[in-house]
């Protein structure tokens, strides 16, 4: 019997995650002082959902959520940053089994792994990939886009470190740990 890659539960999670990411990115955008860069609470939702549901969900939530946000801002879809959100979700999601959130085992060790991965993914995506693609595709000035990328990476790291970790700890505590039920 073949195992499904995308379950109904994952489809629902993708829909909810993308909607939450969109709402937070679009309506709770806090300016950083750098043009077109906001404190993005939606990144914590993306990281959390990717950590619980895996890389496919993370990729799709990042892609859909960021695309919807760009479509409603009115300046068009900035595909290089949409791809960045999708890649961030993919990267965080690769280690989803090791975080043990769904099993109720998200502890200090898993939190350190989660944050190590998100810090690396944020730096790679926002300080390197997205700005470089902006230069190659949109012919944007390098100093502008690398500054935007560094500010986005730094703010995302802090937001996921705090909000993403709290979401993971809180949700994990609602889950039953494997082997915690005893027969009487």
GROMACS .gro file of C-alpha atoms in nm:
model
  184
    1UNK     CA    1   0.000   0.000   0.000
    2UNK     CA    2   0.144   0.336  -0.098
    3UNK     CA    3   0.165   0.615   0.154
    4UNK     CA    4   0.003   0.948   0.066
    5UNK     CA    5   0.243   1.240   0.035
    6UNK     CA    6  -0.026   1.497   0.113
    7UNK     CA    7  -0.300   1.401   0.358
    8UNK     CA    8  -0.631   1.578   0.419
    9UNK     CA    9  -0.487   1.702   0.749
   10UNK     CA   10  -0.191   1.857   0.565
   11UNK     CA   11  -0.418   2.022   0.305
   12UNK     CA   12  -0.621   2.180   0.586
   13UNK     CA   13  -0.300   2.289   0.762
   14UNK     CA   14  -0.173   2.447   0.439
   15UNK     CA   15  -0.497   2.641   0.401
   16UNK     CA   16  -0.501   2.760   0.761
   17UNK     CA   17  -0.128   2.833   0.767
   18UNK     CA   18  -0.136   3.032   0.442
   19UNK     CA   19  -0.442   3.228   0.559
   20UNK     CA   20  -0.282   3.311   0.896
   21UNK     CA   21   0.046   3.405   0.730
   22UNK     CA   22  -0.138   3.631   0.484
   23UNK     CA   23  -0.343   3.805   0.753
   24UNK     CA   24  -0.039   3.868   0.973
   25UNK     CA   25   0.184   3.983   0.685
   26UNK     CA   26  -0.082   4.205   0.534
   27UNK     CA   27  -0.262   4.354   0.833
   28UNK     CA   28  -0.004   4.338   1.114
   29UNK     CA   29   0.285   4.480   0.914
   30UNK     CA   30   0.514   4.685   1.139
   31UNK     CA   31   0.754   4.909   0.942
   32UNK     CA   32   1.126   4.867   1.013
   33UNK     CA   33   1.234   5.199   0.864
   34UNK     CA   34   1.387   5.020   0.565
   35UNK     CA   35   1.173   5.058   0.249
   36UNK     CA   36   0.952   4.753   0.176
   37UNK     CA   37   1.069   4.564   0.485
   38UNK     CA   38   0.831   4.506   0.774
   39UNK     CA   39   0.845   4.313   1.097
   40UNK     CA   40   0.670   4.002   0.976
   41UNK     CA   41   0.479   3.801   1.238
   42UNK     CA   42   0.362   3.568   0.961
   43UNK     CA   43   0.712   3.419   0.944
   44UNK     CA   44   0.660   3.266   1.289
   45UNK     CA   45   0.339   3.100   1.167
   46UNK     CA   46   0.523   2.970   0.862
   47UNK     CA   47   0.807   2.831   1.074
   48UNK     CA   48   0.565   2.672   1.323
   49UNK     CA   49   0.347   2.505   1.057
   50UNK     CA   50   0.656   2.384   0.869
   51UNK     CA   51   0.795   2.240   1.193
   52UNK     CA   52   0.470   2.053   1.261
   53UNK     CA   53   0.365   1.945   0.911
   54UNK     CA   54   0.693   1.919   0.720
   55UNK     CA   55   0.867   2.060   0.413
   56UNK     CA   56   0.583   2.029   0.159
   57UNK     CA   57   0.343   2.215   0.386
   58UNK     CA   58   0.612   2.472   0.470
   59UNK     CA   59   0.689   2.535   0.105
   60UNK     CA   60   0.324   2.571   0.003
   61UNK     CA   61   0.228   2.787   0.302
   62UNK     CA   62   0.519   3.020   0.234
   63UNK     CA   63   0.442   3.037  -0.137
   64UNK     CA   64   0.066   3.087  -0.106
   65UNK     CA   65   0.074   3.316   0.198
   66UNK     CA   66   0.339   3.548   0.055
   67UNK     CA   67   0.177   3.553  -0.291
   68UNK     CA   68  -0.160   3.654  -0.144
   69UNK     CA   69   0.010   3.927   0.058
   70UNK     CA   70   0.188   4.071  -0.245
   71UNK     CA   71  -0.127   4.054  -0.458
   72UNK     CA   72  -0.320   4.265  -0.205
   73UNK     CA   73  -0.047   4.528  -0.149
   74UNK     CA   74  -0.098   4.657  -0.502
   75UNK     CA   75   0.264   4.669  -0.619
   76UNK     CA   76   0.253   4.329  -0.786
   77UNK     CA   77   0.398   3.998  -0.681
   78UNK     CA   78   0.767   4.018  -0.591
   79UNK     CA   79   0.849   3.659  -0.696
   80UNK     CA   80   1.201   3.656  -0.558
   81UNK     CA   81   1.068   3.712  -0.206
   82UNK     CA   82   0.775   3.474  -0.256
   83UNK     CA   83   1.032   3.210  -0.350
   84UNK     CA   84   1.227   3.311  -0.038
   85UNK     CA   85   0.928   3.246   0.188
   86UNK     CA   86   0.865   2.912   0.018
   87UNK     CA   87   1.230   2.807   0.055
   88UNK     CA   88   1.232   2.915   0.420
   89UNK     CA   89   0.927   2.696   0.489
   90UNK     CA   90   1.087   2.408   0.300
   91UNK     CA   91   1.414   2.436   0.496
   92UNK     CA   92   1.250   2.454   0.839
   93UNK     CA   93   1.018   2.169   0.744
   94UNK     CA   94   1.300   1.932   0.649
   95UNK     CA   95   1.368   1.864   1.018
   96UNK     CA   96   1.003   1.838   1.129
   97UNK     CA   97   1.035   1.483   1.267
   98UNK     CA   98   1.336   1.580   1.478
   99UNK     CA   99   1.151   1.869   1.647
  100UNK     CA  100   0.905   1.617   1.800
  101UNK     CA  101   0.633   1.882   1.831
  102UNK     CA  102   0.345   1.656   1.728
  103UNK     CA  103   0.464   1.384   1.968
  104UNK     CA  104   0.466   1.623   2.265
  105UNK     CA  105   0.844   1.606   2.297
  106UNK     CA  106   0.951   1.960   2.202
  107UNK     CA  107   1.207   2.038   2.471
  108UNK     CA  108   1.523   2.244   2.499
  109UNK     CA  109   1.723   2.022   2.261
  110UNK     CA  110   1.451   2.041   1.995
  111UNK     CA  111   1.411   2.416   2.048
  112UNK     CA  112   1.782   2.467   1.991
  113UNK     CA  113   1.765   2.260   1.671
  114UNK     CA  114   1.452   2.447   1.553
  115UNK     CA  115   1.617   2.784   1.613
  116UNK     CA  116   1.950   2.678   1.463
  117UNK     CA  117   1.768   2.570   1.147
  118UNK     CA  118   1.552   2.883   1.129
  119UNK     CA  119   1.852   3.112   1.183
  120UNK     CA  120   2.047   2.938   0.907
  121UNK     CA  121   1.745   2.936   0.674
  122UNK     CA  122   1.667   3.303   0.740
  123UNK     CA  123   2.025   3.409   0.670
  124UNK     CA  124   2.053   3.195   0.358
  125UNK     CA  125   1.716   3.296   0.212
  126UNK     CA  126   1.688   3.663   0.307
  127UNK     CA  127   2.053   3.776   0.319
  128UNK     CA  128   2.170   3.577   0.016
  129UNK     CA  129   1.915   3.412  -0.216
  130UNK     CA  130   1.632   3.672  -0.235
  131UNK     CA  131   1.859   3.978  -0.276
  132UNK     CA  132   2.075   3.801  -0.534
  133UNK     CA  133   1.765   3.705  -0.732
  134UNK     CA  134   1.644   4.067  -0.705
  135UNK     CA  135   1.969   4.179  -0.870
  136UNK     CA  136   1.962   3.911  -1.139
  137UNK     CA  137   1.590   3.928  -1.224
  138UNK     CA  138   1.482   4.283  -1.143
  139UNK     CA  139   1.817   4.462  -1.183
  140UNK     CA  140   1.780   4.613  -0.835
  141UNK     CA  141   2.077   4.796  -0.677
  142UNK     CA  142   2.288   4.555  -0.471
  143UNK     CA  143   2.334   4.784  -0.168
  144UNK     CA  144   1.956   4.836  -0.141
  145UNK     CA  145   1.849   4.471  -0.165
  146UNK     CA  146   2.125   4.333   0.057
  147UNK     CA  147   2.035   4.589   0.326
  148UNK     CA  148   1.669   4.488   0.293
  149UNK     CA  149   1.766   4.122   0.311
  150UNK     CA  150   1.984   4.162   0.620
  151UNK     CA  151   1.714   4.359   0.804
  152UNK     CA  152   1.449   4.104   0.702
  153UNK     CA  153   1.672   3.814   0.814
  154UNK     CA  154   1.752   3.975   1.149
  155UNK     CA  155   1.392   4.065   1.228
  156UNK     CA  156   1.264   3.724   1.114
  157UNK     CA  157   1.522   3.547   1.331
  158UNK     CA  158   1.409   3.735   1.641
  159UNK     CA  159   1.037   3.687   1.566
  160UNK     CA  160   1.071   3.312   1.506
  161UNK     CA  161   1.303   3.276   1.806
  162UNK     CA  162   1.038   3.425   2.034
  163UNK     CA  163   0.696   3.367   1.878
  164UNK     CA  164   0.779   3.051   1.682
  165UNK     CA  165   0.940   2.887   1.986
  166UNK     CA  166   0.643   2.981   2.207
  167UNK     CA  167   0.398   2.836   1.954
  168UNK     CA  168   0.600   2.514   1.929
  169UNK     CA  169   0.631   2.474   2.308
  170UNK     CA  170   0.264   2.556   2.365
  171UNK     CA  171   0.131   2.324   2.096
  172UNK     CA  172   0.369   2.044   2.195
  173UNK     CA  173   0.238   2.058   2.553
  174UNK     CA  174  -0.114   1.985   2.423
  175UNK     CA  175   0.002   1.664   2.256
  176UNK     CA  176   0.021   1.328   2.433
  177UNK     CA  177   0.377   1.199   2.465
  178UNK     CA  178   0.441   0.858   2.318
  179UNK     CA  179   0.433   0.592   2.587
  180UNK     CA  180   0.272   0.821   2.845
  181UNK     CA  181  -0.047   0.611   2.870
  182UNK     CA  182  -0.026   0.309   3.098
  183UNK     CA  183  -0.253   0.007   3.108
  184UNK     CA  184  -0.402  -0.065   3.448
   0.00000   0.00000   0.00000
